[in-house]
GROMACS .gro file of N, CA, C and O in nm:
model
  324
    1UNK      N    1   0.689   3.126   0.576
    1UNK     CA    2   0.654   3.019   0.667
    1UNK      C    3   0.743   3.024   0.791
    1UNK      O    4   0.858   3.066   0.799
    2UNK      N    5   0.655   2.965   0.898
    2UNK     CA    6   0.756   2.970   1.032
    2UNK      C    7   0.900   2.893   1.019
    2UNK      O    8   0.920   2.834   0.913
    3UNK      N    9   0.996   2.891   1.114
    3UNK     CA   10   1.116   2.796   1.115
    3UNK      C   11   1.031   2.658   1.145
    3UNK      O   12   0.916   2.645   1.188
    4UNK      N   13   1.124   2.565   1.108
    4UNK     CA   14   1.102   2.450   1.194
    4UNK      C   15   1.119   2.401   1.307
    4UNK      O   16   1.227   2.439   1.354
    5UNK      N   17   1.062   2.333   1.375
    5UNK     CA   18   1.090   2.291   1.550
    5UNK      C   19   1.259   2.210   1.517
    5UNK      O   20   1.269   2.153   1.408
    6UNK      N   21   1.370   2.208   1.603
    6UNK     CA   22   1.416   2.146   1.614
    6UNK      C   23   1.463   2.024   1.559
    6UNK      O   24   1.409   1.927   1.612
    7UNK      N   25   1.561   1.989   1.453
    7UNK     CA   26   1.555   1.861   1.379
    7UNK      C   27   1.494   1.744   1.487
    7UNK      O   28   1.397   1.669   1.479
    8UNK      N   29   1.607   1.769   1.602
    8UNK     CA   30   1.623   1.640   1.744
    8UNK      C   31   1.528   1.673   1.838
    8UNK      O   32   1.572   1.662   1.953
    9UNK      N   33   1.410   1.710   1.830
    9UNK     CA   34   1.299   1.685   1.870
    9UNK      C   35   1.211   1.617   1.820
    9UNK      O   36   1.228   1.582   1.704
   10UNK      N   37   1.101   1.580   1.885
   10UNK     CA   38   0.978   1.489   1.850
   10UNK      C   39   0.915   1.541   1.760
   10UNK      O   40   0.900   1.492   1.648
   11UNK      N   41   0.854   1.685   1.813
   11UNK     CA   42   0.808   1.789   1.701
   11UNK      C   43   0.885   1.846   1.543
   11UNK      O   44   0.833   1.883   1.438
   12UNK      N   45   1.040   1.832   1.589
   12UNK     CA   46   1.118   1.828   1.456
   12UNK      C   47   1.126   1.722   1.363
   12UNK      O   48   1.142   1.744   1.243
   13UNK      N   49   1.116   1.605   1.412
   13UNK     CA   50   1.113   1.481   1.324
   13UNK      C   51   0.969   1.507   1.254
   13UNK      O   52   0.950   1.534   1.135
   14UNK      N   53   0.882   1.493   1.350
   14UNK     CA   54   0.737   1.506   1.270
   14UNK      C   55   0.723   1.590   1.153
   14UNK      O   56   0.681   1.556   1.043
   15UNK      N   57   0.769   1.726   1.199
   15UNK     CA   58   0.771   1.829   1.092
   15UNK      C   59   0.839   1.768   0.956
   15UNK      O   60   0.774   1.744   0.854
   16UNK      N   61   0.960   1.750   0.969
   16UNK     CA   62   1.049   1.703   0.872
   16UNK      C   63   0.941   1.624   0.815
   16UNK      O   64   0.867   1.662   0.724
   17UNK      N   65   0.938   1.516   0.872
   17UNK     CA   66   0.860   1.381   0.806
   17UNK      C   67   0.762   1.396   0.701
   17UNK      O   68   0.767   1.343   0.590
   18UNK      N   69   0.641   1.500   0.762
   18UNK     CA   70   0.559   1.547   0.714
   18UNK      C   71   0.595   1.611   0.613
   18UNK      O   72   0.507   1.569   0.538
   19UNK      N   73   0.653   1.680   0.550
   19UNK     CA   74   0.733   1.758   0.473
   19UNK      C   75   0.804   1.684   0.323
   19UNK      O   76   0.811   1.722   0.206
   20UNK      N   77   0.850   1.556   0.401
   20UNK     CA   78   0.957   1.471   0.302
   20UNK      C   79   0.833   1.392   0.280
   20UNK      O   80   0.879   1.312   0.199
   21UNK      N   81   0.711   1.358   0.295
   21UNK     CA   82   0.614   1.231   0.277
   21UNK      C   83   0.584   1.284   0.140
   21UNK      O   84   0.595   1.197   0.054
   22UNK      N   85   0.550   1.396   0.099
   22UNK     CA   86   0.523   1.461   0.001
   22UNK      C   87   0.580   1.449  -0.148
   22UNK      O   88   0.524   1.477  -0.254
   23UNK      N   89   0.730   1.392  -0.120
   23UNK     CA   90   0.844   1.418  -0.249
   23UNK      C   91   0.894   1.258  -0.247
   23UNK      O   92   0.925   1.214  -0.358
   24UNK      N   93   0.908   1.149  -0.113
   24UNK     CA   94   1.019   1.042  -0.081
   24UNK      C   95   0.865   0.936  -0.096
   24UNK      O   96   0.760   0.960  -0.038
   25UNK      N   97   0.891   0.823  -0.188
   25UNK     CA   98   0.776   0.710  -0.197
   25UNK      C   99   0.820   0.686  -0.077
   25UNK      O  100   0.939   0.692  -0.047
   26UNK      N  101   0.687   0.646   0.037
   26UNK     CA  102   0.757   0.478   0.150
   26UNK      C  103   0.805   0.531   0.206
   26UNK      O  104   0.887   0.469   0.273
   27UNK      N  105   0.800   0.635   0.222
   27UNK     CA  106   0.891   0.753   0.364
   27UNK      C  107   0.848   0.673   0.491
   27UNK      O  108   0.917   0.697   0.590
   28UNK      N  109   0.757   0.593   0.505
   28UNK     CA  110   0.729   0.566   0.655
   28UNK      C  111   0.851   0.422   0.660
   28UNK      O  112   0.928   0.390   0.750
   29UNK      N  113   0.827   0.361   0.529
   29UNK     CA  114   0.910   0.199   0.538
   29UNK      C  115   1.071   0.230   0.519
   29UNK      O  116   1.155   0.145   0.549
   30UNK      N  117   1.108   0.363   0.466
   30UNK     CA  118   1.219   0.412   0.473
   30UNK      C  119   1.235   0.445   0.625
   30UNK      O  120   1.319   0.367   0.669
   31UNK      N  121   1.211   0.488   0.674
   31UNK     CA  122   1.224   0.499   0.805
   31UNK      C  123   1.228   0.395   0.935
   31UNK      O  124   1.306   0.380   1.029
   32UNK      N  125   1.081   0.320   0.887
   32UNK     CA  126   1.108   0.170   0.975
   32UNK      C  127   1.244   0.140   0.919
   32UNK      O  128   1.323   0.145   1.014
   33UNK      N  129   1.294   0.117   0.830
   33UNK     CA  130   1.423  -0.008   0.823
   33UNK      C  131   1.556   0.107   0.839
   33UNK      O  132   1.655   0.048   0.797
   34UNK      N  133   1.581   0.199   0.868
   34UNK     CA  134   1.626   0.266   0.920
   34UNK      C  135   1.762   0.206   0.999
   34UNK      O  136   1.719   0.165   1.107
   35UNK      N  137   1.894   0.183   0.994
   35UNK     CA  138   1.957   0.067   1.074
   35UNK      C  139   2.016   0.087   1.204
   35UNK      O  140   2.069   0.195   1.228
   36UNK      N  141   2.014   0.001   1.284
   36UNK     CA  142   2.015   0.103   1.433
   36UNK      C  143   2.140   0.160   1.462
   36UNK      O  144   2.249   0.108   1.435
   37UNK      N  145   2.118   0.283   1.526
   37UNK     CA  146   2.238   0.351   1.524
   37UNK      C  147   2.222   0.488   1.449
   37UNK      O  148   2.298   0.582   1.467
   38UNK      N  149   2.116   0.490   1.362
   38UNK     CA  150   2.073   0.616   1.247
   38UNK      C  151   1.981   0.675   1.297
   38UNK      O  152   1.865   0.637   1.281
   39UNK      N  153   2.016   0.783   1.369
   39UNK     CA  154   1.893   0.867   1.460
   39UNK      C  155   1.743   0.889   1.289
   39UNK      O  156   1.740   0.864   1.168
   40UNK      N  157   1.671   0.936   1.371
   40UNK     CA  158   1.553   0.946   1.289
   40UNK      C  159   1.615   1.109   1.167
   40UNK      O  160   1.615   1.116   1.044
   41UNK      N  161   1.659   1.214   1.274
   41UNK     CA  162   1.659   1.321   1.222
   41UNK      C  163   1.796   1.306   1.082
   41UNK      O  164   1.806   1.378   0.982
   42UNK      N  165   1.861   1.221   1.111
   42UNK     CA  166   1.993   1.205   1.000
   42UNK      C  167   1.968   1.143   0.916
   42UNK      O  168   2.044   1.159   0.820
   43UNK      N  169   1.869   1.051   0.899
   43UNK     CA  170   1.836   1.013   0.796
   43UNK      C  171   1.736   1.127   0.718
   43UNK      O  172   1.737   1.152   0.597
   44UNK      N  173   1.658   1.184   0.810
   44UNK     CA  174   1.548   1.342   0.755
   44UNK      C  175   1.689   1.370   0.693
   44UNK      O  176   1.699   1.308   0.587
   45UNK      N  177   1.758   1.414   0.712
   45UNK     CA  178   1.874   1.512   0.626
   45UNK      C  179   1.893   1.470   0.509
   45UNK      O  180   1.864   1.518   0.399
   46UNK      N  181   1.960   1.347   0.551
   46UNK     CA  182   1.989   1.289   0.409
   46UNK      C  183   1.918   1.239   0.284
   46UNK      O  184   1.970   1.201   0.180
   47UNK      N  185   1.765   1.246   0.320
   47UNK     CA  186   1.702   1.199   0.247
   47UNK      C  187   1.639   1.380   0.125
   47UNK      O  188   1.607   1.391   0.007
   48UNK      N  189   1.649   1.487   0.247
   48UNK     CA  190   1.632   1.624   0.199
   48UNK      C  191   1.761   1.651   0.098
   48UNK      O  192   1.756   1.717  -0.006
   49UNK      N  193   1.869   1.592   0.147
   49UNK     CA  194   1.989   1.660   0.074
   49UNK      C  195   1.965   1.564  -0.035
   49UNK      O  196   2.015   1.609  -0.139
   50UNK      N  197   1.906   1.445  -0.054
   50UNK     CA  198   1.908   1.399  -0.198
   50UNK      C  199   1.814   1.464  -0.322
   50UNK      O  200   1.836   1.443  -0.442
   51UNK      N  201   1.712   1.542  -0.273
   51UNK     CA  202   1.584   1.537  -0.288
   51UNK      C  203   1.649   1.729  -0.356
   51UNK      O  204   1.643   1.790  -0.462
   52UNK      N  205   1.690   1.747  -0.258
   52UNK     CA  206   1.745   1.899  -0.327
   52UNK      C  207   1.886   1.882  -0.466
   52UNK      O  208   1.905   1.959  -0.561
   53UNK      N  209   1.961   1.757  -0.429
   53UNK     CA  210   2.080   1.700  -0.514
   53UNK      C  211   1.993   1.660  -0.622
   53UNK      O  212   2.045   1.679  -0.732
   54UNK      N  213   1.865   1.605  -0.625
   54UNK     CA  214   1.842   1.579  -0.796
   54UNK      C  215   1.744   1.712  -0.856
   54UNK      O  216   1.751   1.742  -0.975
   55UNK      N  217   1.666   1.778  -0.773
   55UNK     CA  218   1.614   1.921  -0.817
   55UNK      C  219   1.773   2.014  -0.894
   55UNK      O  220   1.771   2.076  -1.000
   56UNK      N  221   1.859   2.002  -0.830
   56UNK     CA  222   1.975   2.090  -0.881
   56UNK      C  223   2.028   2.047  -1.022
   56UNK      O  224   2.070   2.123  -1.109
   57UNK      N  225   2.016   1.873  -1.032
   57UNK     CA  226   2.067   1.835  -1.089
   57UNK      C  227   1.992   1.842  -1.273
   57UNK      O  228   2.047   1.852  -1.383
   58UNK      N  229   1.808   1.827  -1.221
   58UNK     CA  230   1.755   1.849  -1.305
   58UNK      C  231   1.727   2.023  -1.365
   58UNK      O  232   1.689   2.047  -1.480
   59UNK      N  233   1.753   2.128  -1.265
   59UNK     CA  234   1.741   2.296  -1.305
   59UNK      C  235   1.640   2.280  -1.243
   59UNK      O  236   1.577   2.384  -1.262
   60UNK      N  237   1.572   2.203  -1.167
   60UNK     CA  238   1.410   2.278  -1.148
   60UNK      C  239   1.470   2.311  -0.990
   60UNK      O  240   1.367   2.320  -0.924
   61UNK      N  241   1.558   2.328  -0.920
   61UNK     CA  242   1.608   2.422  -0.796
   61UNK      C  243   1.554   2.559  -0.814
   61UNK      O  244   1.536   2.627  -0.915
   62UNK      N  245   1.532   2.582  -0.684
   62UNK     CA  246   1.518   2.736  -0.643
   62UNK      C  247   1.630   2.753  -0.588
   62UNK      O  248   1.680   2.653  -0.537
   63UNK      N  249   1.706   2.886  -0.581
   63UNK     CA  250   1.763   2.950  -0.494
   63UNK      C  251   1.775   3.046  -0.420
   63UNK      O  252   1.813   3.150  -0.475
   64UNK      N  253   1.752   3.050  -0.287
   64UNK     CA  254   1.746   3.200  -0.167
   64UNK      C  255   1.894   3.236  -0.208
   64UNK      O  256   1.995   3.187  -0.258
   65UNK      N  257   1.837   3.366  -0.147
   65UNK     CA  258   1.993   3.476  -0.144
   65UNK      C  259   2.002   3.523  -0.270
   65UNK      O  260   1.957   3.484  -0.378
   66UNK      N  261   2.096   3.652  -0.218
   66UNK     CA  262   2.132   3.759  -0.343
   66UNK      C  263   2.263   3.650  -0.430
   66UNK      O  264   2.364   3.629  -0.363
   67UNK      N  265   2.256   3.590  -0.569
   67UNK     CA  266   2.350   3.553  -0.595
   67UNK      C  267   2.465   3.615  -0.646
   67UNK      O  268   2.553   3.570  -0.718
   68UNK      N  269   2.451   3.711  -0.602
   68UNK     CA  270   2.574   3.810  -0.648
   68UNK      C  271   2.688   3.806  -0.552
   68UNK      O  272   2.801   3.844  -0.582
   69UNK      N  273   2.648   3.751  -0.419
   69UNK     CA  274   2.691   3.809  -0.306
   69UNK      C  275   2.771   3.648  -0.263
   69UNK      O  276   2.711   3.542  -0.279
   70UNK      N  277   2.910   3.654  -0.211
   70UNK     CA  278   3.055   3.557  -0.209
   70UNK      C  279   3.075   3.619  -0.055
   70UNK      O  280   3.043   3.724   0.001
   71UNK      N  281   3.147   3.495  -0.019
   71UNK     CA  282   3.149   3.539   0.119
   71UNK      C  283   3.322   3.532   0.090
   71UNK      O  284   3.365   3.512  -0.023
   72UNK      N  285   3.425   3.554   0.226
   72UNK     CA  286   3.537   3.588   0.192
   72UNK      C  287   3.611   3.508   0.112
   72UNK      O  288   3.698   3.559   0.042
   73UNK      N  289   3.586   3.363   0.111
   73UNK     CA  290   3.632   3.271   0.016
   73UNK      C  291   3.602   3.294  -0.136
   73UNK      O  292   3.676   3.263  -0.230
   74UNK      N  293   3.478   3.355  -0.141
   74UNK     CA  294   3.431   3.315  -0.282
   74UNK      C  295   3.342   3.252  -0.362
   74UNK      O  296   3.314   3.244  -0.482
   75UNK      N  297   3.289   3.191  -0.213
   75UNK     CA  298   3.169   3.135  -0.224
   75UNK      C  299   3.096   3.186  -0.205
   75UNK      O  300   3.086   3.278  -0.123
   76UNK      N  301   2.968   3.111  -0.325
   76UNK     CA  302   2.804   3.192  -0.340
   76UNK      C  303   2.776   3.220  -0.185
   76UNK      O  304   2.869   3.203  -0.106
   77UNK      N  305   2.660   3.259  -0.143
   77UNK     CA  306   2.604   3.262  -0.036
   77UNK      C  307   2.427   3.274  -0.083
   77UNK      O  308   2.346   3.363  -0.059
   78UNK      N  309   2.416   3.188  -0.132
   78UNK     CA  310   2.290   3.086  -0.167
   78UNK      C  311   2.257   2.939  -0.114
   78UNK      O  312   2.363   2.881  -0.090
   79UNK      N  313   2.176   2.883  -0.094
   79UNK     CA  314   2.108   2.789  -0.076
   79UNK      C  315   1.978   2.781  -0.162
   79UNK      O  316   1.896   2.870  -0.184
   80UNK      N  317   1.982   2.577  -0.230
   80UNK     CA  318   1.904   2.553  -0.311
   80UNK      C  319   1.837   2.463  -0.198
   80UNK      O  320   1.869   2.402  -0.096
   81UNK      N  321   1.681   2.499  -0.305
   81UNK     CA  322   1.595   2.425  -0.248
   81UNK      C  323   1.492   2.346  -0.341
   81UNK      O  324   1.407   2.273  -0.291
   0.00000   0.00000   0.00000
């Protein structure tokens, strides 16, 4: 699949949105109450990073990348999704 547009664009929010409507109940009323000061796209994050935090938590995660492969620290160089 292509990249995504831009989180901090119009077209990036949409994308996101569209994306998270799928997995988040009320994604639109999550968003209206939103509290001011919380750009649209930071809450998209945080609502993805929960959404990947309970997939990990339950095993049903995917992971990109060779997991064999540590970068100079030692860390994986994977990402779950």
């Amino acid at each position: 699949s292509a990249p995504l547009p831009p989180k901090r664009t119009a077209e990036g929010v949409a994308a996101r949105t569209e994306l998270l409507a799928a997995v988040v109940p009320d994604l639109d009323e999550v968003l209206a109450k939103r509290p001011s000061g919380v750009a649209a796209h930071d809450l998209l994050d945080a609502l993805a990073a929960g959404w990947t935090a309970r997939r990990m938590a339950s095993g049903s995660a995917e992971w990109l990348g060779d997991p064999a492969a540590v970068d100079q620290r030692g860390f994986r160089c994977t990402i779950a999704v």
